[in-house]
CSV table of C-alpha atoms in Angstrom, one decimal:
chain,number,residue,atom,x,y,z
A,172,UNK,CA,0.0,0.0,0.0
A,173,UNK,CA,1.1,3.4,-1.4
A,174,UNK,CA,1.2,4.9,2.6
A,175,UNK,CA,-1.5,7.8,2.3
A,176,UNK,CA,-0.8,8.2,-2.0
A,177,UNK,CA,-4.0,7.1,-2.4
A,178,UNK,CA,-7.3,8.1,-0.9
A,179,UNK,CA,-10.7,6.7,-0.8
A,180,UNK,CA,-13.3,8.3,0.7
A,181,UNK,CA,-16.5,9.0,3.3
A,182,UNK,CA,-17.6,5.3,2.2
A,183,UNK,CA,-14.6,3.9,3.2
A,184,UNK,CA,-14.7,4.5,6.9
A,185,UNK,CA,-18.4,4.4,7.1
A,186,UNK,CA,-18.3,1.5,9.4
A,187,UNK,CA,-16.4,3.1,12.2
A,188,UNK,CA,-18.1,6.4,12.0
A,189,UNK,CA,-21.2,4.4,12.4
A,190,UNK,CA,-19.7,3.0,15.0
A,191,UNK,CA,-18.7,6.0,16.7
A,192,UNK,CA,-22.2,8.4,15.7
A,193,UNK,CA,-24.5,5.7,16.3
A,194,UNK,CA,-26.0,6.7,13.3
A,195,UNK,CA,-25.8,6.3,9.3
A,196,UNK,CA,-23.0,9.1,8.6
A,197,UNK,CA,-22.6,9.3,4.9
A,198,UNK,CA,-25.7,11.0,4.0
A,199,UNK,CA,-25.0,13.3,6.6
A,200,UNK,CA,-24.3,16.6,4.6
A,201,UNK,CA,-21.4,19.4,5.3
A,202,UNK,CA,-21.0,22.9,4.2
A,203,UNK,CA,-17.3,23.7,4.0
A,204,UNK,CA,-16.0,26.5,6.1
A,205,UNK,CA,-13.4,27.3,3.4
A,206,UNK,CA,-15.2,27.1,0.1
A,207,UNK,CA,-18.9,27.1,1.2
A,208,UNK,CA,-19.4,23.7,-1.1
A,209,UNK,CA,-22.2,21.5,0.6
A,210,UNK,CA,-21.5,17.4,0.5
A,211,UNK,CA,-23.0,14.4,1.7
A,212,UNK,CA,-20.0,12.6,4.0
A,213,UNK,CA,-19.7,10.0,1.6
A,214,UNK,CA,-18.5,12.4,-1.1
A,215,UNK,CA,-15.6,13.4,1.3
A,216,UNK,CA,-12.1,11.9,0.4
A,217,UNK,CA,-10.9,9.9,2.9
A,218,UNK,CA,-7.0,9.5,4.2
A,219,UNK,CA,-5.4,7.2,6.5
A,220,UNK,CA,-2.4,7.6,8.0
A,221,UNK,CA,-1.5,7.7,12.3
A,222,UNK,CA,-5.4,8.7,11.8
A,223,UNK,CA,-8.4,9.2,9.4
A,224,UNK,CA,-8.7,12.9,7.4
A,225,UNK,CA,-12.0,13.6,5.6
A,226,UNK,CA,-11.3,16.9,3.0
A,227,UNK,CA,-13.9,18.6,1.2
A,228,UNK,CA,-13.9,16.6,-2.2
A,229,UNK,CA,-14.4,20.6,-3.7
A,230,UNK,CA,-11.0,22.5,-2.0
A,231,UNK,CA,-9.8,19.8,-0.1
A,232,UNK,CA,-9.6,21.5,3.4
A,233,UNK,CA,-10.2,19.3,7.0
A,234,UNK,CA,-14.1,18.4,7.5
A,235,UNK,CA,-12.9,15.7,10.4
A,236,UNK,CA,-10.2,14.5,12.1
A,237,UNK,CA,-10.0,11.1,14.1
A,238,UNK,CA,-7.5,9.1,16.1
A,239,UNK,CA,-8.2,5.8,17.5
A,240,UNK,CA,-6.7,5.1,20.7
A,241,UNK,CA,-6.7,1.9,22.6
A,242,UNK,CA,-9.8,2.9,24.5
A,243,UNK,CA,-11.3,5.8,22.9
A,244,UNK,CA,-11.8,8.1,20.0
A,245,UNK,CA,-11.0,11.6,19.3
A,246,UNK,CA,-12.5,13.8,16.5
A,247,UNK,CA,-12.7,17.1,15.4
A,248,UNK,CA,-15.3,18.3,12.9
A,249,UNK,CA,-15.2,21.4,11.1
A,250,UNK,CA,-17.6,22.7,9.1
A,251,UNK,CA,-21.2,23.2,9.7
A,252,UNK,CA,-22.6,19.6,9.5
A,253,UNK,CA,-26.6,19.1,8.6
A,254,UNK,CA,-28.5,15.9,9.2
A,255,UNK,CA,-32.8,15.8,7.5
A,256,UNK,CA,-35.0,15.7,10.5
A,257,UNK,CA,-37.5,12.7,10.0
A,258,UNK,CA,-40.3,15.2,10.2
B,109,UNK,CA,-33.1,9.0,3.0
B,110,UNK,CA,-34.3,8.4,7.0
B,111,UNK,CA,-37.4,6.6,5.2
B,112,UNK,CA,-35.5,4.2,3.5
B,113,UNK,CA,-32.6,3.1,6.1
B,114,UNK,CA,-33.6,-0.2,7.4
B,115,UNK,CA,-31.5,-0.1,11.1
B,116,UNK,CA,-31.4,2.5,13.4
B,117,UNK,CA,-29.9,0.1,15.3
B,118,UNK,CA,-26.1,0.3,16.4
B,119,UNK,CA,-23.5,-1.8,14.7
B,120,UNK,CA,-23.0,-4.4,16.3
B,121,UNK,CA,-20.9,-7.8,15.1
B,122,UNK,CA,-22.8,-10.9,13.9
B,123,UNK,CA,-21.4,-14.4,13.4
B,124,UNK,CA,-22.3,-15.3,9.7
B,125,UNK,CA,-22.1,-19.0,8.4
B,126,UNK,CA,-21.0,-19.4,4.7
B,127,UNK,CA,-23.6,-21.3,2.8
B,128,UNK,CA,-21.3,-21.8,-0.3
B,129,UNK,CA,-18.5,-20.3,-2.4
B,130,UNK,CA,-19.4,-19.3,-6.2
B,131,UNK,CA,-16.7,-19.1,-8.1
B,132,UNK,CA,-16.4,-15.8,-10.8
B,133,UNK,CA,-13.4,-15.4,-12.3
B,134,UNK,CA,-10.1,-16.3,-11.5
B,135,UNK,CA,-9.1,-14.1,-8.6
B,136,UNK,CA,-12.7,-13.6,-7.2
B,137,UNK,CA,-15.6,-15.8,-5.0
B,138,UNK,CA,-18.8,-14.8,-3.9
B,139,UNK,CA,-19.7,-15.6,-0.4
B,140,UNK,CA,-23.0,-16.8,0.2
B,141,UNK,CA,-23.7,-16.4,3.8
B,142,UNK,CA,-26.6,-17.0,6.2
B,143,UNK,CA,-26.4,-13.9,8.6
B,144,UNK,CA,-29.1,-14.5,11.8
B,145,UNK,CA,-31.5,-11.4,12.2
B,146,UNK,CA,-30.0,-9.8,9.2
B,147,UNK,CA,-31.8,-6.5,9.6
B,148,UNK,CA,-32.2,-5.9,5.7
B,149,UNK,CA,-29.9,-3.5,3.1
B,150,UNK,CA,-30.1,-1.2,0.5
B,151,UNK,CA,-28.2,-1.8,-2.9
B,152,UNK,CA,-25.1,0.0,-3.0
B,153,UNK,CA,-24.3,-0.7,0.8
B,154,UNK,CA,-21.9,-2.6,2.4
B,155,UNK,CA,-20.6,-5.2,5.5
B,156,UNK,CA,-17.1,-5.0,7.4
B,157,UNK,CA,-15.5,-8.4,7.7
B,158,UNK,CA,-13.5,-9.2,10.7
B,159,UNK,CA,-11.2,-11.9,11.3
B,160,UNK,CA,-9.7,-12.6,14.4
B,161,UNK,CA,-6.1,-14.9,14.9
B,162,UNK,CA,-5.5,-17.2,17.6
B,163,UNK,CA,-3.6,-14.7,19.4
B,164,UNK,CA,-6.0,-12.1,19.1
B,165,UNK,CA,-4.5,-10.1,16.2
B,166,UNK,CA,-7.4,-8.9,14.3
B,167,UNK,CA,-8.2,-7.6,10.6
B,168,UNK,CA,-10.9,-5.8,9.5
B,169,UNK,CA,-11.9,-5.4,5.6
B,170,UNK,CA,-15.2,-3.5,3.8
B,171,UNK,CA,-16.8,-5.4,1.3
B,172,UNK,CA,-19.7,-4.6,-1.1
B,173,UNK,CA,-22.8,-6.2,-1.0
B,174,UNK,CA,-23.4,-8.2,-3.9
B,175,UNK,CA,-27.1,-9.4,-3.6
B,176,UNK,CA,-30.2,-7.7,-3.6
B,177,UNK,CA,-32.0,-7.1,-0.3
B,178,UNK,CA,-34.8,-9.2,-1.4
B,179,UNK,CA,-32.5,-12.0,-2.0
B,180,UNK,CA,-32.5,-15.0,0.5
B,181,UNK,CA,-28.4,-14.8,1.4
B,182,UNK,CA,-26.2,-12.2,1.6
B,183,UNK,CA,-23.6,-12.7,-0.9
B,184,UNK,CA,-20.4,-10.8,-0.7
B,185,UNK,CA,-18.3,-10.8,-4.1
B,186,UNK,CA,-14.4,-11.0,-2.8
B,187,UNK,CA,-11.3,-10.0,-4.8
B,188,UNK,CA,-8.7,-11.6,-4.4
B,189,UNK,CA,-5.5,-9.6,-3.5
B,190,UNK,CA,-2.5,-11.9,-3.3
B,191,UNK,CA,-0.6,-10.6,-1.2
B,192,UNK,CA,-3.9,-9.5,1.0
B,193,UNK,CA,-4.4,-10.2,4.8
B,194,UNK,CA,-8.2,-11.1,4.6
B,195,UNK,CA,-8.9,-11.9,0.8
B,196,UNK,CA,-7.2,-15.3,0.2
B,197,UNK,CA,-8.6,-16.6,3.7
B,198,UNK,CA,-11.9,-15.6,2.3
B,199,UNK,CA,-11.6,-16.7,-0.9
B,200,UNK,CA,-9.4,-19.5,-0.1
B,201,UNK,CA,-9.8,-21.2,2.9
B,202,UNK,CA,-13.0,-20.8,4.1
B,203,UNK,CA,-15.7,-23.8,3.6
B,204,UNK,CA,-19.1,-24.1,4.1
B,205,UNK,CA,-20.2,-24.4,7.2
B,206,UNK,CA,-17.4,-22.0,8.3
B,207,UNK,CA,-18.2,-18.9,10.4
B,208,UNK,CA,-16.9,-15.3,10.1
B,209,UNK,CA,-17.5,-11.7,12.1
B,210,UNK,CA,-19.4,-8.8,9.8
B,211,UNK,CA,-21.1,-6.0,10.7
B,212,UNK,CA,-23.6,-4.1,8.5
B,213,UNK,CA,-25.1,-2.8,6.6
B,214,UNK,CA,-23.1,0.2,6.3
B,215,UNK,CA,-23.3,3.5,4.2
B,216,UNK,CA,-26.6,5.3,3.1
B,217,UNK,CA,-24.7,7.6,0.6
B,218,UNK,CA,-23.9,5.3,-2.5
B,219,UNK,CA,-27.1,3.4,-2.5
B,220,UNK,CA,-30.4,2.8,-4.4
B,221,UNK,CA,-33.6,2.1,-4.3
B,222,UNK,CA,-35.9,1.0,-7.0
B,223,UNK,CA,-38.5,3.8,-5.4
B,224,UNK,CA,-35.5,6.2,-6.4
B,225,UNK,CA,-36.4,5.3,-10.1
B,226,UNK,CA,-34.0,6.1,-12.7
B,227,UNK,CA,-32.6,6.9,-15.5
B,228,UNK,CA,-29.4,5.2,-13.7
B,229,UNK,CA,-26.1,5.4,-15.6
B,230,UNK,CA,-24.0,2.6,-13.1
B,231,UNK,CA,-20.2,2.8,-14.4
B,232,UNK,CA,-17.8,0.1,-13.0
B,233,UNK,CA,-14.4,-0.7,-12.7
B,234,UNK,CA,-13.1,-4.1,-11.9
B,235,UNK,CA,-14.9,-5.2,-8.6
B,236,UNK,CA,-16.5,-2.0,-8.3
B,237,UNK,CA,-19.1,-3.9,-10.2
B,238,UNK,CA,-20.2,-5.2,-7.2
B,239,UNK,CA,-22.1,-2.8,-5.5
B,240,UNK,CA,-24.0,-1.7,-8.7
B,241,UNK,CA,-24.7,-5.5,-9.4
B,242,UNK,CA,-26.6,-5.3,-5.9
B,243,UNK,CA,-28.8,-2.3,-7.8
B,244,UNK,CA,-29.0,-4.4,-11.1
B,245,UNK,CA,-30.5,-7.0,-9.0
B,246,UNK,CA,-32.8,-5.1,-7.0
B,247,UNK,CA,-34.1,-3.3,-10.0
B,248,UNK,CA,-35.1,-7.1,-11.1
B,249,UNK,CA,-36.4,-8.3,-7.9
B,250,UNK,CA,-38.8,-5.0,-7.4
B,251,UNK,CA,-39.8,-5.1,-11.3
B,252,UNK,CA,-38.5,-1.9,-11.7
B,253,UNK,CA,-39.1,-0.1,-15.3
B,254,UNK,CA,-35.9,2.6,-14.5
B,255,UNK,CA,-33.7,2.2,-17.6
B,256,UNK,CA,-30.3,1.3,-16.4
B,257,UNK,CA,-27.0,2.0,-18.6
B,258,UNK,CA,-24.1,0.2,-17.8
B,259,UNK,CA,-20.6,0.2,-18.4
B,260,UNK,CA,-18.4,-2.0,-17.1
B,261,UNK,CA,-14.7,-1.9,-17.0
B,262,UNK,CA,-12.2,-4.8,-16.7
B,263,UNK,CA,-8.8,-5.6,-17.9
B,264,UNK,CA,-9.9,-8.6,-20.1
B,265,UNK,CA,-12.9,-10.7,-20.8
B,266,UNK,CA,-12.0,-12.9,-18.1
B,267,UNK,CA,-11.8,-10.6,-15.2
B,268,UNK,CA,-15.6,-9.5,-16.1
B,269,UNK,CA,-17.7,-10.2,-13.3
B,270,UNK,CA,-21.1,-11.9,-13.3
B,271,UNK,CA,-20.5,-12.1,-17.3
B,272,UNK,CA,-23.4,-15.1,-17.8
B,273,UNK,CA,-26.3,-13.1,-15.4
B,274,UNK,CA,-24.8,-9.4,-16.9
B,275,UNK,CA,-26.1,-11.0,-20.4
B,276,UNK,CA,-29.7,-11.8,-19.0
B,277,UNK,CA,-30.3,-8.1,-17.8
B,278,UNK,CA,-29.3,-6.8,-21.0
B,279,UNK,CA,-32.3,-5.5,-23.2
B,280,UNK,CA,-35.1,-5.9,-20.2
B,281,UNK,CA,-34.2,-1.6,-19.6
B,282,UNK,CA,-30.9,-2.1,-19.5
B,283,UNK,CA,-27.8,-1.8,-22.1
B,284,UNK,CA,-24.8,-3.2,-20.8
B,285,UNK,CA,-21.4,-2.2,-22.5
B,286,UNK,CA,-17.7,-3.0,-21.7
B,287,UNK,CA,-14.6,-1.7,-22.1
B,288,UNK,CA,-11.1,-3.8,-21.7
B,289,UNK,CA,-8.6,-2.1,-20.8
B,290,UNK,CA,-5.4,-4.4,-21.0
B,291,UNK,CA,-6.3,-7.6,-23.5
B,292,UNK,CA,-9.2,-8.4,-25.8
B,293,UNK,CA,-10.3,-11.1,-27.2
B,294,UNK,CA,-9.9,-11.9,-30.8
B,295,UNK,CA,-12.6,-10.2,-32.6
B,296,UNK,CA,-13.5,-8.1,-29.7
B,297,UNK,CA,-16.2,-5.7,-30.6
B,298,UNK,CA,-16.6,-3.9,-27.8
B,299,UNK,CA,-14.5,-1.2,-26.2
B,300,UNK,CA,-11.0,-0.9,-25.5
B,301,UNK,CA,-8.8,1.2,-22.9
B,302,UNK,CA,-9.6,3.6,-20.2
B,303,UNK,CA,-13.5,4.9,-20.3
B,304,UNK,CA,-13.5,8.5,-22.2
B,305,UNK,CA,-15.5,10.7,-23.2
B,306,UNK,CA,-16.8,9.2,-26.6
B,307,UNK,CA,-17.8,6.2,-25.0
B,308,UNK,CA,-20.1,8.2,-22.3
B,309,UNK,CA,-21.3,10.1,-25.6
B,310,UNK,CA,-22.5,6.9,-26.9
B,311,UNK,CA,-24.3,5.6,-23.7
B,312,UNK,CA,-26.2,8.7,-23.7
B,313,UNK,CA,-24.6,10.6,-20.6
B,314,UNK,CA,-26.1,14.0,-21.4
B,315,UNK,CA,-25.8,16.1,-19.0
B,316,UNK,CA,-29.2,17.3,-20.2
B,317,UNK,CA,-30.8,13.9,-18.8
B,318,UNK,CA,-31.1,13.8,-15.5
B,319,UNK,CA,-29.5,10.8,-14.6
B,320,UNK,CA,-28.6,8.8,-11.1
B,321,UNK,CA,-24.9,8.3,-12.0
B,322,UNK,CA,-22.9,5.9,-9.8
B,323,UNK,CA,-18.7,5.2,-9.9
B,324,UNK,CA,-17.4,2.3,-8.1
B,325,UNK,CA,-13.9,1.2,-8.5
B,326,UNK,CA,-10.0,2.1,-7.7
B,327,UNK,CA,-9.8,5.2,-6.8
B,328,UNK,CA,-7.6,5.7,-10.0
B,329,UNK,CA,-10.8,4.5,-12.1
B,330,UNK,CA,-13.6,6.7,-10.3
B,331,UNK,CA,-11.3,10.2,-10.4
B,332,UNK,CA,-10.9,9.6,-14.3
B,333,UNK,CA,-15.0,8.9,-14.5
B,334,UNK,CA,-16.1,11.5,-12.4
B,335,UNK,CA,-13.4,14.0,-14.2
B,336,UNK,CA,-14.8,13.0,-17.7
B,337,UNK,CA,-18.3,13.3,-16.5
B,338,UNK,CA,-17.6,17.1,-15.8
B,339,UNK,CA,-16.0,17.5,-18.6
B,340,UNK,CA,-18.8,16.4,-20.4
B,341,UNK,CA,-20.8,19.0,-18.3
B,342,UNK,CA,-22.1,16.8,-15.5
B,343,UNK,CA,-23.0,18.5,-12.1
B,344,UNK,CA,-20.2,16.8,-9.7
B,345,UNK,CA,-22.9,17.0,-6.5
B,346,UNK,CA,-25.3,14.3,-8.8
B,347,UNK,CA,-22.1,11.9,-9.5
B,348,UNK,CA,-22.7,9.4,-6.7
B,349,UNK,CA,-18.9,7.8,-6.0
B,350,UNK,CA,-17.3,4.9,-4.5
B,351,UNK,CA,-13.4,4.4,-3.9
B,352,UNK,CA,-12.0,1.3,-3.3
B,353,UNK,CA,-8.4,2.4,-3.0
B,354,UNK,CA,-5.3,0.8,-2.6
B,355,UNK,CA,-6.8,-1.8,-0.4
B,356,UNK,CA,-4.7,-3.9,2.0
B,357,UNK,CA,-6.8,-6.7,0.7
């Protein structure tokens, strides 16, 4: 494996989000606080290297952080993140 | 998208038993597995596999889901990577009867339902067939009218997945096309080489149209699609993608 070369993206780490949110994360949907681009998670591209980076598949800045530890995570989001409300 | 996700539940790990292997090609094998209290999918989503070594060491792979969630098993189409920590246990050494760890189903973003309708324009390289098989299939279990375009991408004839059932969607709404991008067969009269911008002409990816586009693949094959898309004029918030990436295998 290229090392971090090659990205995939919000699908990719779709489990452990899950796992972490509780909840479905890649039709979540993100406005970027650099370019103002809105995305679903899963359109995010995904790196992995000590930890996971999500970038804004428009200008490629942060939308989340995460390290796994041995007993916990720790994430940063950035961005203003929107969810549909099932009403 | 609430209406249609079929577990609010957490994720939790469930022991799956394989039913049988299917062969497909040379380097891939579906899984047919019989998951208790399988909660249901969507086409398009998919399961992490776990495996755990006798000292604890444990590996943890995402795999497509290859059957339709009206299907009886969950089948799980597997690549083979040689040198791969999970595939060539999967593929290789696991018999019926055996039991793995898989969690699922995961992802609402790359999925579809037949209730979506279409036009659908499903592009695939290598095993990135997978997931959009799962949508072929479901559009055939829930008698779906959407037409479906496909075109699949694979470095030779052989490495086509699904080839024989591929052939018996063709002309009920769907057109399925290849392209080969290393070897051809002798009189090959389909495509050849990396997907461009005159084969998405001819399939009838007008921008004009407004299509459900999905890209599933190496992350190589989905940047080129989705590039070519926009350059063809496509919005790139209605190109639905999937990478596979250089996976660990």
């Amino acid at each position: 494996m290229e090392a971090t070369e090659q990205h995939t993206d919000g699908n990719a780490i779709a489990g452990i989000l899950q796992e972490i949110f509780v909840a479905e994360f890649t039709t979540l949907e993100r406005t970027c606080q650099s370019c103002g681009d809105r995305n679903p998670a899963g359109a995010h591209r995904s790196y992995r290297g000590a930890g996971i980076v999500l970038r804004c598949p428009h200008c490629g800045d942060v939308a989340l952080r995460l390290a796994v530890l041995p007993d916990e995570y720790v994430f940063e989001l950035r961005g203003a993140w929107s969810r549909r409300s099932n009403t | 998208m609430e209406r249609l996700a079929p577990q609010p539940a957490p994720l939790t790990w469930r022991v799956a038993t394989l039913a049988r292997l299917q062969p497909e090609t040379s380097s891939a094998t579906t899984l047919i597995l019989d998951v208790p209290e399988w909660p249901g999918h969507l086409a398009g989503q998919h399961v992490d596999v776990r495996l755990t070594a006798e000292d604890g060491y444990q590996a943890e792979r995402s795999y497509s889901i290859a059957s339709a969630p009206q299907d009886a098993h969950l089948a799980l189409t597997v690549e083979r990577i040689d040198d791969g920590e999970v595939s060539p246990y999967l593929t290789d050494e696991l018999h019926p009867g055996d039991q793995l760890e898989l969690r699922g189903p995961i992802g609402g973003y790359f999925t579809w339902n037949a209730a979506d309708g279409g036009p659908l324009l499903l592009l695939g390289g290598g095993s990135g067939l997978v997931p959009l098989m799962a949508m072929l299939r479901h559009r055939a279990a829930a008698k779906s009218d959407a037409a479906a375009t496909v075109l699949v991408s694979a470095r030779s004839w052989e490495d086509v997945l699904y080839r024989d059932e591929l052939a018996t969607h063709d002309d009920h709404g769907v057109t399925v096309r290849y392209t080969l991008t290393r070897e051809q067969p002798p009189g090959w009269a389909g495509w050849a080489g990396r997907v461009n911008l005159e084969m998405l002409r001819e399939l009838g990816a007008d921008p004009g149209v407004p299509l459900r586009v999905f890209v599933c693949g190496p992350t190589g094959f989905v940047e080129h699609v989705a590039d070519v898309l926009v350059q063809l004029g496509h919005d790139p918030h209605r190109i639905k993608t999937e990478r596979f990436g250089p996976t660990g295998g």
